[in-house]
Tab-separated table of C-alpha atoms in Angstrom:
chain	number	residue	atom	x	y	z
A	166	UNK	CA	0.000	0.000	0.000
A	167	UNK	CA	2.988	2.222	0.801
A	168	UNK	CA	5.010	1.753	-2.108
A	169	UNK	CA	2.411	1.456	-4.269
A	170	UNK	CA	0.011	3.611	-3.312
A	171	UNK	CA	2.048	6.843	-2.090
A	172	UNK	CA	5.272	6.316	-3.866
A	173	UNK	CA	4.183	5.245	-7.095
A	174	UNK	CA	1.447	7.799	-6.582
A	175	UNK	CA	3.409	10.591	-5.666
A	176	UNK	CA	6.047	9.188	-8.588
A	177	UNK	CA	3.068	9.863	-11.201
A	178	UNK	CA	1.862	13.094	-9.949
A	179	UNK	CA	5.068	14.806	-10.060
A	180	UNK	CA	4.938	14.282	-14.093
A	181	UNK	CA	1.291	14.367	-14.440
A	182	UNK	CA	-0.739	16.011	-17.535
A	183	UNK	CA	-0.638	19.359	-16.266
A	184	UNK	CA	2.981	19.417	-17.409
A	185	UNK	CA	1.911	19.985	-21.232
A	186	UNK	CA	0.103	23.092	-20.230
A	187	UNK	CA	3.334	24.637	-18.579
A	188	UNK	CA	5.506	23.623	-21.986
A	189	UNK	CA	2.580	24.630	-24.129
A	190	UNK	CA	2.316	28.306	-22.897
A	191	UNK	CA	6.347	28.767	-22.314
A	192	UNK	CA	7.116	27.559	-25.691
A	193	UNK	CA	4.182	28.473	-28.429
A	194	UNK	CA	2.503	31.327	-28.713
A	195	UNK	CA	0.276	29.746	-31.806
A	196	UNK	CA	-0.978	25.842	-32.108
A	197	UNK	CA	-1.125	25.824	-28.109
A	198	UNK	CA	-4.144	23.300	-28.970
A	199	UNK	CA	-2.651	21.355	-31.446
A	200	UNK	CA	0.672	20.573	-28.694
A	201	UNK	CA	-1.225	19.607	-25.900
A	202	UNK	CA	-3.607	17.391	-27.684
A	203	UNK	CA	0.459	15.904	-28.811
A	204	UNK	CA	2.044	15.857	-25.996
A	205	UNK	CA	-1.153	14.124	-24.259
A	206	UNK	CA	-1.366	11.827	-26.998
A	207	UNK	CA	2.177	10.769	-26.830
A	208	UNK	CA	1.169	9.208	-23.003
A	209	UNK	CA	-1.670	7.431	-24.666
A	210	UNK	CA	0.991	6.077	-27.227
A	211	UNK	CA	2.802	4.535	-24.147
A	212	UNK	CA	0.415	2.384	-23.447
A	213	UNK	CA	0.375	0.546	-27.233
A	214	UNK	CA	4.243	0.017	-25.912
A	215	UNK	CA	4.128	-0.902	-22.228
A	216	UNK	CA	0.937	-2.638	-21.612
A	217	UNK	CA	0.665	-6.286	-23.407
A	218	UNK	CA	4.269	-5.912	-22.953
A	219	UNK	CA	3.860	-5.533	-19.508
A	220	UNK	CA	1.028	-8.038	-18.954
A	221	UNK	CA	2.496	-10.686	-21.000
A	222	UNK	CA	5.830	-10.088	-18.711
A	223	UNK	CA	3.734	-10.323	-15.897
A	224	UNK	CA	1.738	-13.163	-17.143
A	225	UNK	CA	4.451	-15.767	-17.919
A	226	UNK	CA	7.734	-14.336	-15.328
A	227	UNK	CA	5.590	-12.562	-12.667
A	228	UNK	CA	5.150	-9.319	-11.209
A	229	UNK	CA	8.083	-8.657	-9.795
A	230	UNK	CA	10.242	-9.164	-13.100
A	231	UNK	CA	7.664	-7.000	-14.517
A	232	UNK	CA	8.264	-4.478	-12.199
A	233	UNK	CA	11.937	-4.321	-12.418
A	234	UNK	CA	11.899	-4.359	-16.549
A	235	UNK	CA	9.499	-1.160	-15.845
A	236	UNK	CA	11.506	0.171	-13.444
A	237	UNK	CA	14.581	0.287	-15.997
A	238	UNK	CA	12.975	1.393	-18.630
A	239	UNK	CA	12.084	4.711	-16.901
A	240	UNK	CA	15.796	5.005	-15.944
A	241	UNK	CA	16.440	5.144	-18.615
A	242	UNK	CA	15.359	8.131	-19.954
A	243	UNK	CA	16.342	10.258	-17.022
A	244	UNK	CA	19.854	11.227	-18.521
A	245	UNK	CA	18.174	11.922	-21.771
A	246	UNK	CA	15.847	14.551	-20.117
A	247	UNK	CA	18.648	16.172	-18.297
A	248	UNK	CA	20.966	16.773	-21.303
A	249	UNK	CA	18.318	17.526	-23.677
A	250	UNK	CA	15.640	19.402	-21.773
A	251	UNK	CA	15.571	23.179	-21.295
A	252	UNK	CA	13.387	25.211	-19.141
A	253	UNK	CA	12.252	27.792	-21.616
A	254	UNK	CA	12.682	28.985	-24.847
A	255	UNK	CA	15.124	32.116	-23.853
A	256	UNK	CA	17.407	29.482	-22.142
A	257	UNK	CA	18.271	28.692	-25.714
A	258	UNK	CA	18.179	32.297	-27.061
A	259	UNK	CA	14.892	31.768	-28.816
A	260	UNK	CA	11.786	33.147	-29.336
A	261	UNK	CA	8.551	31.329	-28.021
A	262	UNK	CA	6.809	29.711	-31.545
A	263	UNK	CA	4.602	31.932	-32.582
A	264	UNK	CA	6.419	34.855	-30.686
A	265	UNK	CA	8.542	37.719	-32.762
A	266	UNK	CA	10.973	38.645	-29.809
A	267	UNK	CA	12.344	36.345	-27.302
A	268	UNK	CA	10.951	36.328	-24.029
A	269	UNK	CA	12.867	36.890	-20.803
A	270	UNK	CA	13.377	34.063	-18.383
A	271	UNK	CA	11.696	35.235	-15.547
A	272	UNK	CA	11.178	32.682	-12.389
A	273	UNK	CA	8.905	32.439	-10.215
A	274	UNK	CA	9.000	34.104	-6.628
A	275	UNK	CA	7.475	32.781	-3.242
A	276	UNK	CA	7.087	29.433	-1.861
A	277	UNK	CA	5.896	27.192	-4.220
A	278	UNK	CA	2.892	25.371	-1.943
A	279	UNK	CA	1.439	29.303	-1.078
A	280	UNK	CA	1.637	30.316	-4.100
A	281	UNK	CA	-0.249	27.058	-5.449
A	282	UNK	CA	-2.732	27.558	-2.813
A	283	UNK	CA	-3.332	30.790	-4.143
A	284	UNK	CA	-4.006	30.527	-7.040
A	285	UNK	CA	-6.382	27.796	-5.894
A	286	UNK	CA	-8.306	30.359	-3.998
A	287	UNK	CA	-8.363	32.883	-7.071
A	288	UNK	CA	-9.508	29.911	-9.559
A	289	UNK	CA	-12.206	28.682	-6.467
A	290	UNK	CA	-13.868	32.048	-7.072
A	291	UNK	CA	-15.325	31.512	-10.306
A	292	UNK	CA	-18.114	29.073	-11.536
A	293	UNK	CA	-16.536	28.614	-14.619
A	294	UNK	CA	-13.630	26.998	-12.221
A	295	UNK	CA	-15.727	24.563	-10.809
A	296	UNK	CA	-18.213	23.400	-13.877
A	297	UNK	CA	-14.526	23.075	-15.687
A	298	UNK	CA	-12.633	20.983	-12.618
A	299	UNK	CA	-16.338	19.180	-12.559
A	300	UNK	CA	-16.085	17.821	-16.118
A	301	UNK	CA	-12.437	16.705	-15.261
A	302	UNK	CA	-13.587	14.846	-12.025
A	303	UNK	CA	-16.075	12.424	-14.395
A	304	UNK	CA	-13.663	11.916	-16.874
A	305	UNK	CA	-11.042	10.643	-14.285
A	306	UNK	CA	-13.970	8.857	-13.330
A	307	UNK	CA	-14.497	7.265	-16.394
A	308	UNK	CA	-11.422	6.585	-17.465
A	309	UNK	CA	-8.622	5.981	-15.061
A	310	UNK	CA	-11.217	4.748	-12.585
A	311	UNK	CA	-13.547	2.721	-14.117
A	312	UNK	CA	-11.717	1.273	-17.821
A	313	UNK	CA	-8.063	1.879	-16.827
A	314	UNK	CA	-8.506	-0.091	-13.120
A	315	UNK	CA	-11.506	-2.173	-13.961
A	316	UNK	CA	-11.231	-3.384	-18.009
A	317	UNK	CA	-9.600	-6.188	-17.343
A	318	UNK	CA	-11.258	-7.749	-14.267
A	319	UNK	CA	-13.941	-7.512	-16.125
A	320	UNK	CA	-12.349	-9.205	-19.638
A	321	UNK	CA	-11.468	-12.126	-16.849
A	322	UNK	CA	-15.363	-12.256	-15.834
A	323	UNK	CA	-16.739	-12.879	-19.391
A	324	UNK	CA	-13.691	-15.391	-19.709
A	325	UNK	CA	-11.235	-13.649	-21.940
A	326	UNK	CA	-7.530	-13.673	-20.120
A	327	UNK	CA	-5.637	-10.956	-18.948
A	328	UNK	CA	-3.337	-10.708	-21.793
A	329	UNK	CA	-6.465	-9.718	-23.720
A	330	UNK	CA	-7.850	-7.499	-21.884
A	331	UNK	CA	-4.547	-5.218	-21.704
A	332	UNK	CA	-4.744	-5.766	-25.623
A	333	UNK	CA	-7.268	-4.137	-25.588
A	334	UNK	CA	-6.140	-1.530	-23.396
A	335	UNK	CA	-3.181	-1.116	-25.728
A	336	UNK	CA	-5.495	-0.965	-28.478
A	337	UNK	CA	-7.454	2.160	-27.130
A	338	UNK	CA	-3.904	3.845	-26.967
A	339	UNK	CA	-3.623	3.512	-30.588
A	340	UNK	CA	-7.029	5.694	-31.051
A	341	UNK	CA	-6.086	7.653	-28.303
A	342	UNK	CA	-2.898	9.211	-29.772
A	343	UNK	CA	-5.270	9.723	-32.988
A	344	UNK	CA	-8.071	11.633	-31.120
A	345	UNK	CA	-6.234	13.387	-28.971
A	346	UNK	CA	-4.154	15.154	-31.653
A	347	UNK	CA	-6.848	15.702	-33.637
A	348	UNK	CA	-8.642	17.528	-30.864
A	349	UNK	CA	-5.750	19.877	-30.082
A	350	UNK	CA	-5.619	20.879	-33.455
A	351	UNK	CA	-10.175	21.201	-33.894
A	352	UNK	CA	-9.287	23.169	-30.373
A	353	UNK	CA	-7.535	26.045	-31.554
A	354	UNK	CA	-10.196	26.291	-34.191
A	355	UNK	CA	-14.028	25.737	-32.794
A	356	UNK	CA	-15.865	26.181	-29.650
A	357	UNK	CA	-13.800	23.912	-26.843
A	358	UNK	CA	-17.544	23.726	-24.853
A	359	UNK	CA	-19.052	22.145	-27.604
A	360	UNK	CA	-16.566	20.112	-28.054
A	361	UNK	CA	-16.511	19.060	-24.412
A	362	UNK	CA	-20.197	18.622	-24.646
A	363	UNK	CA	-20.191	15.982	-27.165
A	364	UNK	CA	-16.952	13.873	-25.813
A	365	UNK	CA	-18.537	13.396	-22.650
A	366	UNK	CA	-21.598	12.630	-24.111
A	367	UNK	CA	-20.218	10.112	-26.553
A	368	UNK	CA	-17.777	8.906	-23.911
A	369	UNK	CA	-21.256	8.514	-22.116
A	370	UNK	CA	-23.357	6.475	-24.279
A	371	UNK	CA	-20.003	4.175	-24.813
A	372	UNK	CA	-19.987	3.489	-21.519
A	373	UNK	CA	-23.178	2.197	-21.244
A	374	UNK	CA	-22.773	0.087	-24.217
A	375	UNK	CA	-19.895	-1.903	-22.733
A	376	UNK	CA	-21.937	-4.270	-20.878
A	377	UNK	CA	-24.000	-5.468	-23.641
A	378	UNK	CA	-20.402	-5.365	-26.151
A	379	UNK	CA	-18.907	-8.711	-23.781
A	380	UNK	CA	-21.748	-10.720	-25.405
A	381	UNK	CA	-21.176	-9.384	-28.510
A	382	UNK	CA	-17.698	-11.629	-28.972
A	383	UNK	CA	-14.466	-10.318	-29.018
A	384	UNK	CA	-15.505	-7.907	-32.282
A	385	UNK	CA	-17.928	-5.767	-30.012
A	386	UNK	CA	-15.512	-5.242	-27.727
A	387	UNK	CA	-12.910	-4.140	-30.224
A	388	UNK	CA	-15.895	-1.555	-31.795
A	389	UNK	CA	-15.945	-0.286	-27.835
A	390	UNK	CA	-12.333	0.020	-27.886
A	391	UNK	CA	-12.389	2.137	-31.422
A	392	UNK	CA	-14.767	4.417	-30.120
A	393	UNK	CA	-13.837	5.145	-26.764
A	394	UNK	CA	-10.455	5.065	-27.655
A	395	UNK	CA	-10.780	8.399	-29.924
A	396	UNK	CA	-12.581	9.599	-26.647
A	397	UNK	CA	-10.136	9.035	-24.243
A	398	UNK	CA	-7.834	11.846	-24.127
A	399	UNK	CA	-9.969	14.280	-26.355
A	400	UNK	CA	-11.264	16.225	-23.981
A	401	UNK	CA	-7.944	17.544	-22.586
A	402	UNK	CA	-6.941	19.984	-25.333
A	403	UNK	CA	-9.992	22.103	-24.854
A	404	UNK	CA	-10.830	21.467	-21.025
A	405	UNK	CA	-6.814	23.352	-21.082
A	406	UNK	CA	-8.319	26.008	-23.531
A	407	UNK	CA	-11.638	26.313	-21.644
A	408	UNK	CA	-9.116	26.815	-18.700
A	409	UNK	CA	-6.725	29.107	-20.052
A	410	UNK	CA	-9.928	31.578	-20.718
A	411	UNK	CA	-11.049	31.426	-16.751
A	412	UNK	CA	-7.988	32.090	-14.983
A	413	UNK	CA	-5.512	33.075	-17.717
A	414	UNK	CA	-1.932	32.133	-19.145
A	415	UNK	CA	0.207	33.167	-16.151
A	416	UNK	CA	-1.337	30.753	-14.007
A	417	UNK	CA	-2.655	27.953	-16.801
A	418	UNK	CA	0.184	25.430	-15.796
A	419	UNK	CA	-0.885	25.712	-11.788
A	420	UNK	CA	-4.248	25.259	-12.691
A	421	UNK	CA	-4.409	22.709	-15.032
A	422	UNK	CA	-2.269	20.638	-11.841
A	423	UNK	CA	-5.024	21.564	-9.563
A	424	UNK	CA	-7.487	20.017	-11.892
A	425	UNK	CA	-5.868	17.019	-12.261
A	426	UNK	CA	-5.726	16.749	-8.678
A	427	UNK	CA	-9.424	16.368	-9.048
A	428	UNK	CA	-9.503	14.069	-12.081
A	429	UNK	CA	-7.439	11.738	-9.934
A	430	UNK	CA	-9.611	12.436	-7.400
A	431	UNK	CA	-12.653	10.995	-9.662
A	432	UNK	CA	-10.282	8.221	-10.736
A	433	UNK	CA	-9.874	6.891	-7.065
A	434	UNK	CA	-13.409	7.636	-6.429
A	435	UNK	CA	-14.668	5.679	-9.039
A	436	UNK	CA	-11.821	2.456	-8.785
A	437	UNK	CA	-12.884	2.110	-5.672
A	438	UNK	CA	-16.460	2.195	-5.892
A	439	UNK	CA	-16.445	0.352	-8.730
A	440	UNK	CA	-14.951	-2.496	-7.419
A	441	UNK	CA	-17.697	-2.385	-4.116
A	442	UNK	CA	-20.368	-2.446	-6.792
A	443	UNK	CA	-18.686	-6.228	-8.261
A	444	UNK	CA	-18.473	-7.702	-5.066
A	445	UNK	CA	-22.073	-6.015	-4.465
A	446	UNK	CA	-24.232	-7.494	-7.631
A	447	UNK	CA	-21.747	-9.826	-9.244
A	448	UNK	CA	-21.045	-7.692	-12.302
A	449	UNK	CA	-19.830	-4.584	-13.539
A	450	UNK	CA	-22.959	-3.441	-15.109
A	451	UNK	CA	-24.145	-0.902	-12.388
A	452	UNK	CA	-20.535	0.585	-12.314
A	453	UNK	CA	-20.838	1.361	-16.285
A	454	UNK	CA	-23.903	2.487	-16.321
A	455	UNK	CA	-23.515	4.899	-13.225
A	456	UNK	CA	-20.134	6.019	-14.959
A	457	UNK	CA	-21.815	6.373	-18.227
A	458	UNK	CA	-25.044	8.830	-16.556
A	459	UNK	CA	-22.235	10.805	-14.929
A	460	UNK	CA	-20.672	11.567	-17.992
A	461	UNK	CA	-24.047	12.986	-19.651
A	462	UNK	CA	-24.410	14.930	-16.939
A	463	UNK	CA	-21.051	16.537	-17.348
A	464	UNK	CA	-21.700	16.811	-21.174
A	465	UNK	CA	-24.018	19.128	-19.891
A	466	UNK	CA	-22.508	21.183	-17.136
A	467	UNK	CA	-19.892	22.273	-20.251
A	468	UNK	CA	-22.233	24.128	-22.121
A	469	UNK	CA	-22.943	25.989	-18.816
A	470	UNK	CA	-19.041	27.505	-18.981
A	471	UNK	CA	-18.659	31.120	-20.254
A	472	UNK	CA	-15.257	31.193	-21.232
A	473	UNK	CA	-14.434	29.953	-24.983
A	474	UNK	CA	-17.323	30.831	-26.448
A	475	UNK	CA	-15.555	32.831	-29.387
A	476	UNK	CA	-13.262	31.310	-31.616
A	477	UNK	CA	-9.789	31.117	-30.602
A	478	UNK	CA	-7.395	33.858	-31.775
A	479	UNK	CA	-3.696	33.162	-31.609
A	480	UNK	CA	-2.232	36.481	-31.049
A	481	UNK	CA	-4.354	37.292	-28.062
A	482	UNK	CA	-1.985	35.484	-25.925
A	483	UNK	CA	-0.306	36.673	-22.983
A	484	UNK	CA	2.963	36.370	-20.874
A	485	UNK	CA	3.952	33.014	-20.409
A	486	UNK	CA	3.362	30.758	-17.792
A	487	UNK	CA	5.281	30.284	-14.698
């Protein structure tokens, strides 16, 4: 529970999501959509990578070899951050993309966890904050929690084998990468609450197809996979945008951590409770069907947000984020 659950945890949350919105807005000034939706996309291509690798490791050596080839792996790219990484664009002499004049390297002042807590408060103030950090809590919900945690106990249930089931895990990676960069680039271009309104929505009525797609062989599953897959990681480019409009660029990269504090938030919720409903009724089907309600209700609260509502323009943005 220790090692897993607060060092692994802390482990991931140092180098969560919110980490594209910081390089986004020190580094572009134009296509800020179009990079997150990449840079989000490239975790989704991970899992293509790590996870039938991973479960087949795990599988046929066990766990603990599984753990260790992991373990190296992220090693190994440490010295290949640290001599190819730079803070910000000026540390290089250049100009942000987008930019005509490069930007001075200003750091931040303070200590860090006031100054996070502040901007909290400031963010806390608006409704725009909370119908935006709402939408994020349902889709950690219904995605970390419910299919990243739960898809394969459930695979095992209707009889297909572990090994499958993170297939088809991997597989949603695949159309993950694809919808989430086309999403960054649709949200620089079109209204990011709309947007919102119909990936929850979709993600939604997905969800409560699942159940039905186990008895539909292994092809209904895959057609679940397809189209939840695009889904997955859409809705981050323009939940950022959405964001970005609410409390703006100098404190995007603070905020967008402070939402994903409450998508994770929805993601424990919802593994938790997910797995209390299986050992409740047998099955998963209350668990997807709860999830996919939740997620038509958040389709909802979107169009409720008043920031975004005009088409994006690329010059009108600000000082970069710190």
């Amino acid at each position: 529970m220790l090692l897993w659950g607060v060092v692994v945890g802390l482990g991931c949350g140092f180098i969560g999501a919110y980490l594209s919105a910081y390089i986004a807005a020190r580094w572009f000034r134009a296509r800020q959509g179009l990079v997150i939706g990449v840079l989000t996309a490239a975790n989704a291509a991970g899992q293509l990578v790590f996870l039938p690798s991973m479960a087949a490791l795990a599988t046929y050596a066990g766990w603990r070899v599984m753990a260790l080839v992991l373990a190296v792996a992220v090693i190994a790219f440490v010295p290949i951050l640290l001599l190819l990484m730079r803070e910000r664009p000026a540390d290089l002499g250049l100009a942000p993309y987008g930019a005509h004049a490069v930007v001075p390297s200003a750091r931040p002042v303070g200590n860090p966890v006031a100054v996070a807590f502040s901007a909290l408060a400031v963010g806390a103030r608006s409704r725009d904050f909370w119908l935006i950090a709402g939408g994020y809590f349902v889709c950690g919900a219904s995605t970390n929690g419910l299919i990243g945690t739960h898809l394969i106990p459930a695979c095992v249930d209707h009889g297909l084998t572990e090994v499958v089931g993170a297939g088809l895990l991997a597989a949603t990676g695949v159309f993950s990468f694809i919808g989430g960069t086309l999403s960054g680039w649709l949200s620089d271009r079109f209204d990011n609450r709309y947007m919102l309104f119909w990936y929850y929505g979709l993600r939604g009525l997905s969800l409560m197809y699942l159940p039905f797609a186990f008895d539909m062989s292994f092809y209904g599953l895959t057609l679940f996979m397809v189209f939840y897959g695009l889904d997955w990681i859409a809705g981050v480019p323009p939940t950022v945008r959405l964001l970005s409009g609410v409390v703006g660029q100098e404190r995007i990269g603070i905020m967008v951590a402070w939402i994903t504090v409450i998508h994770q938030v929805g993601g424990a919720a919802a593994a938790f409770l997910a797995g209390l409903l299986r050992v409740s009724y047998g099955s998963y089907l209350q668990a997807f069907m709860l999830s996919g309600i939740l997620c038509i209700i958040a389709a909802l609260m979107v169009l409720f947000i008043g920031a975004g509502r005009s088409r994006y323009e690329p010059e009108g943005i600000a000082a970069p984020a710190e």
